Amino acid sequence: MRAIRRFTVRTVLPAELAALGELVSNLRWSWHPETTDLFAEVDPDLWEQVGHDPVALLGAVDPARLAELAGDRRFLRRLADAADDLREYMTAPRWYQTLPEAPQTVAYFSPEYGIAAALPQYSGGLGILAGDHLKAASDLGVPILAVGLLYRHGYFTQSLSPEGWQLEHYPSLDAGGLPLSLLKEDDGTPVKIRIALPEERVLHAQLWVAQVGRVPLLLLDSDVADNDTAARDVTDRLYGGGTDHRLLQELLLGVGGVRAIRAYCRITGHAEPEVFHTNEGHAGFLGLERIRELTETRLSFDEALEAVRAGTVFTTHTPVPAGIDRFPVDMIARQFGGDNAWPTVPVERILALGAEADPGRFNMAVMGMRLAQRVNGVSELHGKVSREMFKDLWPGFDLDEVPIGSITNGVHAPTWVGRELMELAGRELPSLLERARGWEGVQKISDSDLWEIRGTLRRRLVDGARARLRQSWRDRGASDAELGWIDDALDPEVLTIGFARRVPSYKRLTLMLSDPQRLRSLLLDPVKPVQIVIAGKAHPADEGGKKLIQQIVKFADGAGVRHRIVFLPDYDMALGQLLTQGCDVWLNNPLRPLEASGTSGMKSALNGGLNLSIRDGWWDEWYDGTNGWAIPTADGVVDPDRRDELEAAGLYDLIEHEVADRFYDRGPDGLPRRWMEMVKHTLTSLGPKVLAGRMLRDYVVGLYTPAAVSARALSADQYAPARAFAAWRLRVTKAWPGLRVEHVEASGVGDTPEVGASLELRATVALGDLEPGDVLVEAAYGRVGPHDELVHPSYLGLTAVEVGDDGRAHYTGTVPLDRTGPFGYTVRVVPHHPLAASRAELGLIAVPEEPVGMTNGTLR
């Protein structure tokens, strides 16, 4: 018989062990090994059986053992020390508390979070990044209040069929068995969030809180009795269901998430957020809810929009349009129109926010950008790709001026770096852990110490891979008698390459199979053998991705190579830690430039691994020629098969002639001195860059603090500046068609202009109904391309010298001829207001109707 309901009965701890519950309930244990050491001491065998999950440990430990520990003075001293350490960690001032203008709270919204394997609410890189974001924020004292959804089945677990086909399983999760607490009102009833749906339906959600160090993570859960069956299933699976289901999830995350924050702050006294950070478009509806709040109290839609935009940061994570959530327009109209309309938020204004080139689609990323004054990609290359993708939102501006910046992702070292390495750093380089400084000291660590730790981590990976491989073959139907070969699968002394990621086609899992015979010869080389450990999940609906997995599994099943190449199912955080710590080389071969960032290689680098990667994502900006290897790209080749063939050949050549040669080049002492030189250079050059702490500092200084300053400026004096800014925007937008650059003339250079000379510009601008203070008139000048286009131009503000009664203004300025070669100039007019974050904010620009001022000769 099957139970009709499942729940977890938690143990009652003796009073002497009450602090143990405090430690378990704060997920800081997931990156604090001293705390997990204490958990292991509760019952070492049980700790291994529950997979290092402290909640499961306390649920299964024998009460007699707890009673014994309650009388163990040594254990109680350790417990008290650990509890005191946590309390100090939670309250002591940190880096953030030294900043003068930083926001009092930042709300951070993400559809998934990879905090720990014990809280399986993630599917891949987006969630792992969000988890690292929260952990780094906790370590730095950044007051983030995070919001997500609690998925009853999490993301799927993966196994393989006998034929190597991916199989998905959705285990039920009981919130009572997770490190969560239910948010309740003062009278003890659970907090409930309500969202009205079409046809008089209502979506209800309760609110669970996960404490991630200093950061509360609020998780909305629709599995409540108030809901009908369909509504209860809204939070059933991460990225599950069809379009209707996904829209409801995103409504709950965005609209429900803001309401959850309001409830949490009301009940706990937590400071309200000044800045809202939207991690990808899934949570974009949060901006609409904040507009609704303001329009129901004091502001018009346009005024509320300006106030909301000022305090909103939007991060895009996808480099391809197909990765963006888009809904049918009529579906959005049904949700926010008709009987379900918000009285102060017209549905046509909502539809305009998400409008894109296809009039039938509502684009969540486009809405997110229109609702945010600050937008960023997650690497320098991704920022460039994003500016190209979304340039039509700012027509007329050069790509360099599209207001999408970039903050390159980072990873949380205490989560991902092997304990042995952390302890070595603590002994040899204490400033590295305490202040994230002193990376040059890595050069002083002995090669033998570092190589010994690398061997330990590699052996741990081999042991873990064998255990997972054995279980996978059993699940596929093999008997133990057939699996003796697994005892010799992989070799802790062999060069180990790791490849683990999601399996969309652009990541090219099977690029290594382009020439199977050459791959086989690399794996089986008698002098310089290579072994490859592979993991990854395909989306349940991605049949193409599943075929790629099947192809790699089929090759790895071959009796001649299966001891050198393995596919490990069910890629999760625990396996990710094993791989990034244990592999000598991290392989990444996406189609450039389709990898937004890709942080697994960062984790490997922090563990002393070397990257072997296409120059995409973060690797494009931080590869320096000696901190790893760049796989040559065939960017100009149109035929995808030919491109794969060329890039695979480059990959094989690098492995055979550079990677393996260097790894097996040993000195008399058995150490690969040239390899270790490269490892140390990698740690020194990449270490300070790839840390999530660096990433958080960049967000705080570059985005959060400016957003808070803007939000405060617009909300001052009962939102008077927001009203004025909205009125200015409407006035300028309406009057802009009447503005013209009528005439531009230049003087000051002869027939043979020379470097060091200057150009005197005079421009006449018909302002129409605008005032001179409404605009900025600029000369754009610099190098010109073959079609007279300005290439990365410089800009010079021109000065108004006369404004006539007819609305014509005359501007002048001096343009320096500061470079040789083809030179050109033009004049442009853009709106100007001190509360605007960029020249392109309104998406308005005026230039002369006829091209002017192109000097195609060579400046001497």
Tab-separated table of N, CA and C in Angstrom, residues 63-125:
chain	number	residue	atom	x	y	z
A	63	PRO	N	17.387	8.271	19.829
A	63	PRO	CA	17.268	9.141	21.006
A	63	PRO	C	18.285	8.805	22.098
A	64	ALA	N	18.640	7.521	22.201
A	64	ALA	CA	19.634	7.149	23.215
A	64	ALA	C	20.977	7.801	22.914
A	65	ARG	N	21.306	7.939	21.618
A	65	ARG	CA	22.559	8.587	21.239
A	65	ARG	C	22.510	10.072	21.591
A	66	LEU	N	21.357	10.700	21.397
A	66	LEU	CA	21.220	12.107	21.759
A	66	LEU	C	21.367	12.298	23.262
A	67	ALA	N	20.781	11.386	24.003
A	67	ALA	CA	20.912	11.472	25.463
A	67	ALA	C	22.364	11.318	25.880
A	68	GLU	N	23.080	10.436	25.205
A	68	GLU	CA	24.496	10.240	25.507
A	68	GLU	C	25.286	11.519	25.219
A	69	LEU	N	25.008	12.157	24.057
A	69	LEU	CA	25.712	13.386	23.705
A	69	LEU	C	25.381	14.519	24.674
A	70	ALA	N	24.147	14.517	25.187
A	70	ALA	CA	23.746	15.567	26.124
A	70	ALA	C	24.573	15.528	27.404
A	71	GLY	N	25.191	14.400	27.673
A	71	GLY	CA	26.051	14.281	28.845
A	71	GLY	C	27.531	14.266	28.523
A	72	ASP	N	27.872	14.468	27.280
A	72	ASP	CA	29.269	14.429	26.838
A	72	ASP	C	29.845	15.852	26.890
A	73	ARG	N	30.668	16.126	27.908
A	73	ARG	CA	31.167	17.488	28.105
A	73	ARG	C	32.005	17.986	26.924
A	74	ARG	N	32.816	17.100	26.371
A	74	ARG	CA	33.649	17.514	25.248
A	74	ARG	C	32.780	17.919	24.051
A	75	PHE	N	31.759	17.119	23.747
A	75	PHE	CA	30.868	17.438	22.632
A	75	PHE	C	30.129	18.742	22.912
A	76	LEU	N	29.675	18.930	24.148
A	76	LEU	CA	28.930	20.143	24.485
A	76	LEU	C	29.814	21.386	24.351
A	77	ARG	N	31.109	21.257	24.701
A	77	ARG	CA	32.020	22.391	24.518
A	77	ARG	C	32.163	22.718	23.036
A	78	ARG	N	32.325	21.704	22.215
A	78	ARG	CA	32.434	21.934	20.764
A	78	ARG	C	31.140	22.542	20.218
A	79	LEU	N	30.010	22.051	20.722
A	79	LEU	CA	28.723	22.575	20.276
A	79	LEU	C	28.577	24.043	20.663
A	80	ALA	N	28.966	24.384	21.879
A	80	ALA	CA	28.871	25.775	22.320
A	80	ALA	C	29.780	26.668	21.497
A	81	ASP	N	30.978	26.193	21.206
A	81	ASP	CA	31.905	26.980	20.383
A	81	ASP	C	31.337	27.214	18.988
A	82	ALA	N	30.754	26.167	18.398
A	82	ALA	CA	30.184	26.293	17.057
A	82	ALA	C	29.005	27.261	17.048
A	83	ALA	N	28.168	27.184	18.092
A	83	ALA	CA	27.017	28.084	18.165
A	83	ALA	C	27.470	29.528	18.351
A	84	ASP	N	28.484	29.742	19.202
A	84	ASP	CA	29.010	31.094	19.395
A	84	ASP	C	29.600	31.635	18.100
A	85	ASP	N	30.296	30.775	17.355
A	85	ASP	CA	30.894	31.191	16.087
A	85	ASP	C	29.812	31.616	15.100
A	86	LEU	N	28.717	30.857	15.049
A	86	LEU	CA	27.618	31.204	14.145
A	86	LEU	C	26.992	32.537	14.546
A	87	ARG	N	26.765	32.734	15.838
A	87	ARG	CA	26.144	33.992	16.278
A	87	ARG	C	27.024	35.191	15.952
A	88	GLU	N	28.330	35.035	16.131
A	88	GLU	CA	29.235	36.128	15.778
A	88	GLU	C	29.207	36.373	14.275
A	89	TYR	N	29.206	35.297	13.496
A	89	TYR	CA	29.139	35.414	12.034
A	89	TYR	C	27.876	36.168	11.621
A	90	MET	N	26.777	35.924	12.308
A	90	MET	CA	25.498	36.523	11.931
A	90	MET	C	25.400	37.999	12.294
A	91	THR	N	26.183	38.459	13.244
A	91	THR	CA	25.975	39.807	13.766
A	91	THR	C	27.151	40.756	13.585
A	92	ALA	N	28.358	40.250	13.436
A	92	ALA	CA	29.531	41.131	13.393
A	92	ALA	C	29.525	41.975	12.111
A	93	PRO	N	29.935	43.239	12.195
A	93	PRO	CA	30.036	44.074	10.986
A	93	PRO	C	31.021	43.459	9.996
A	94	ARG	N	30.685	43.616	8.719
A	94	ARG	CA	31.545	43.090	7.670
A	94	ARG	C	31.806	44.178	6.632
A	95	TRP	N	32.344	43.780	5.496
A	95	TRP	CA	32.738	44.767	4.476
A	95	TRP	C	31.599	45.723	4.154
A	96	TYR	N	30.406	45.204	3.952
A	96	TYR	CA	29.287	46.028	3.496
A	96	TYR	C	28.957	47.132	4.494
A	97	GLN	N	29.166	46.835	5.787
A	97	GLN	CA	28.780	47.791	6.813
A	97	GLN	C	29.697	49.020	6.835
A	98	THR	N	30.751	49.026	6.009
A	98	THR	CA	31.641	50.191	5.919
A	98	THR	C	31.231	51.143	4.805
A	99	LEU	N	30.198	50.804	4.045
A	99	LEU	CA	29.838	51.594	2.867
A	99	LEU	C	28.808	52.659	3.239
A	100	PRO	N	28.978	53.886	2.750
A	100	PRO	CA	28.118	54.982	3.199
A	100	PRO	C	26.724	55.040	2.565
A	101	GLU	N	26.599	54.769	1.264
A	101	GLU	CA	25.321	55.002	0.581
A	101	GLU	C	24.626	53.717	0.155
A	102	ALA	N	25.144	52.576	0.572
A	102	ALA	CA	24.613	51.298	0.106
A	102	ALA	C	23.178	51.100	0.595
A	103	PRO	N	22.381	50.339	-0.158
A	103	PRO	CA	20.973	50.140	0.229
A	103	PRO	C	20.828	49.375	1.531
A	104	GLN	N	19.740	49.672	2.268
A	104	GLN	CA	19.500	48.996	3.539
A	104	GLN	C	19.130	47.531	3.317
A	105	THR	N	18.487	47.224	2.207
A	105	THR	CA	18.175	45.842	1.840
A	105	THR	C	18.076	45.747	0.324
A	106	VAL	N	18.540	44.634	-0.217
A	106	VAL	CA	18.401	44.330	-1.639
A	106	VAL	C	17.541	43.081	-1.763
A	107	ALA	N	16.448	43.168	-2.508
A	107	ALA	CA	15.616	41.994	-2.787
A	107	ALA	C	16.163	41.303	-4.031
A	108	TYR	N	16.384	39.994	-3.932
A	108	TYR	CA	17.001	39.232	-5.021
A	108	TYR	C	16.046	38.111	-5.416
A	109	PHE	N	15.620	38.105	-6.673
A	109	PHE	CA	14.626	37.139	-7.153
A	109	PHE	C	15.269	36.184	-8.159
A	110	SER	N	15.072	34.889	-7.957
A	110	SER	CA	15.569	33.884	-8.898
A	110	SER	C	14.617	32.689	-8.871
A	111	PRO	N	14.409	32.030	-10.010
A	111	PRO	CA	13.523	30.855	-10.015
A	111	PRO	C	14.143	29.622	-9.389
A	112	GLU	N	15.465	29.615	-9.174
A	112	GLU	CA	16.123	28.440	-8.609
A	112	GLU	C	17.327	28.876	-7.793
A	113	TYR	N	17.677	28.026	-6.822
A	113	TYR	CA	18.810	28.305	-5.938
A	113	TYR	C	19.549	27.012	-5.650
A	114	GLY	N	20.847	26.991	-5.941
A	114	GLY	CA	21.684	25.854	-5.575
A	114	GLY	C	22.466	26.189	-4.323
A	115	ILE	N	21.892	25.863	-3.172
A	115	ILE	CA	22.545	26.151	-1.894
A	115	ILE	C	23.308	24.920	-1.410
A	116	ALA	N	22.624	23.793	-1.389
A	116	ALA	CA	23.221	22.544	-0.915
A	116	ALA	C	22.431	21.394	-1.517
A	117	ALA	N	23.081	20.244	-1.628
A	117	ALA	CA	22.391	19.069	-2.165
A	117	ALA	C	21.183	18.706	-1.316
A	118	ALA	N	21.200	19.090	-0.023
A	118	ALA	CA	20.087	18.775	0.877
A	118	ALA	C	18.858	19.630	0.609
A	119	LEU	N	18.993	20.661	-0.239
A	119	LEU	CA	17.862	21.509	-0.606
A	119	LEU	C	17.804	21.563	-2.133
A	120	PRO	N	17.301	20.518	-2.770
A	120	PRO	CA	17.390	20.384	-4.240
A	120	PRO	C	16.384	21.259	-4.968
A	121	GLN	N	16.710	22.531	-5.082
A	121	GLN	CA	15.839	23.500	-5.731
A	121	GLN	C	16.586	24.197	-6.875
A	122	TYR	N	17.327	23.426	-7.655
A	122	TYR	CA	18.150	23.984	-8.724
A	122	TYR	C	18.226	22.984	-9.860
A	123	SER	N	18.516	23.497	-11.056
A	123	SER	CA	18.681	22.610	-12.211
A	123	SER	C	20.041	22.758	-12.861
A	124	GLY	N	20.647	23.930	-12.729
A	124	GLY	CA	21.908	24.139	-13.433
A	124	GLY	C	22.569	25.429	-13.024
A	125	GLY	N	23.273	26.040	-13.986
A	125	GLY	CA	24.139	27.168	-13.694
A	125	GLY	C	23.440	28.363	-13.086
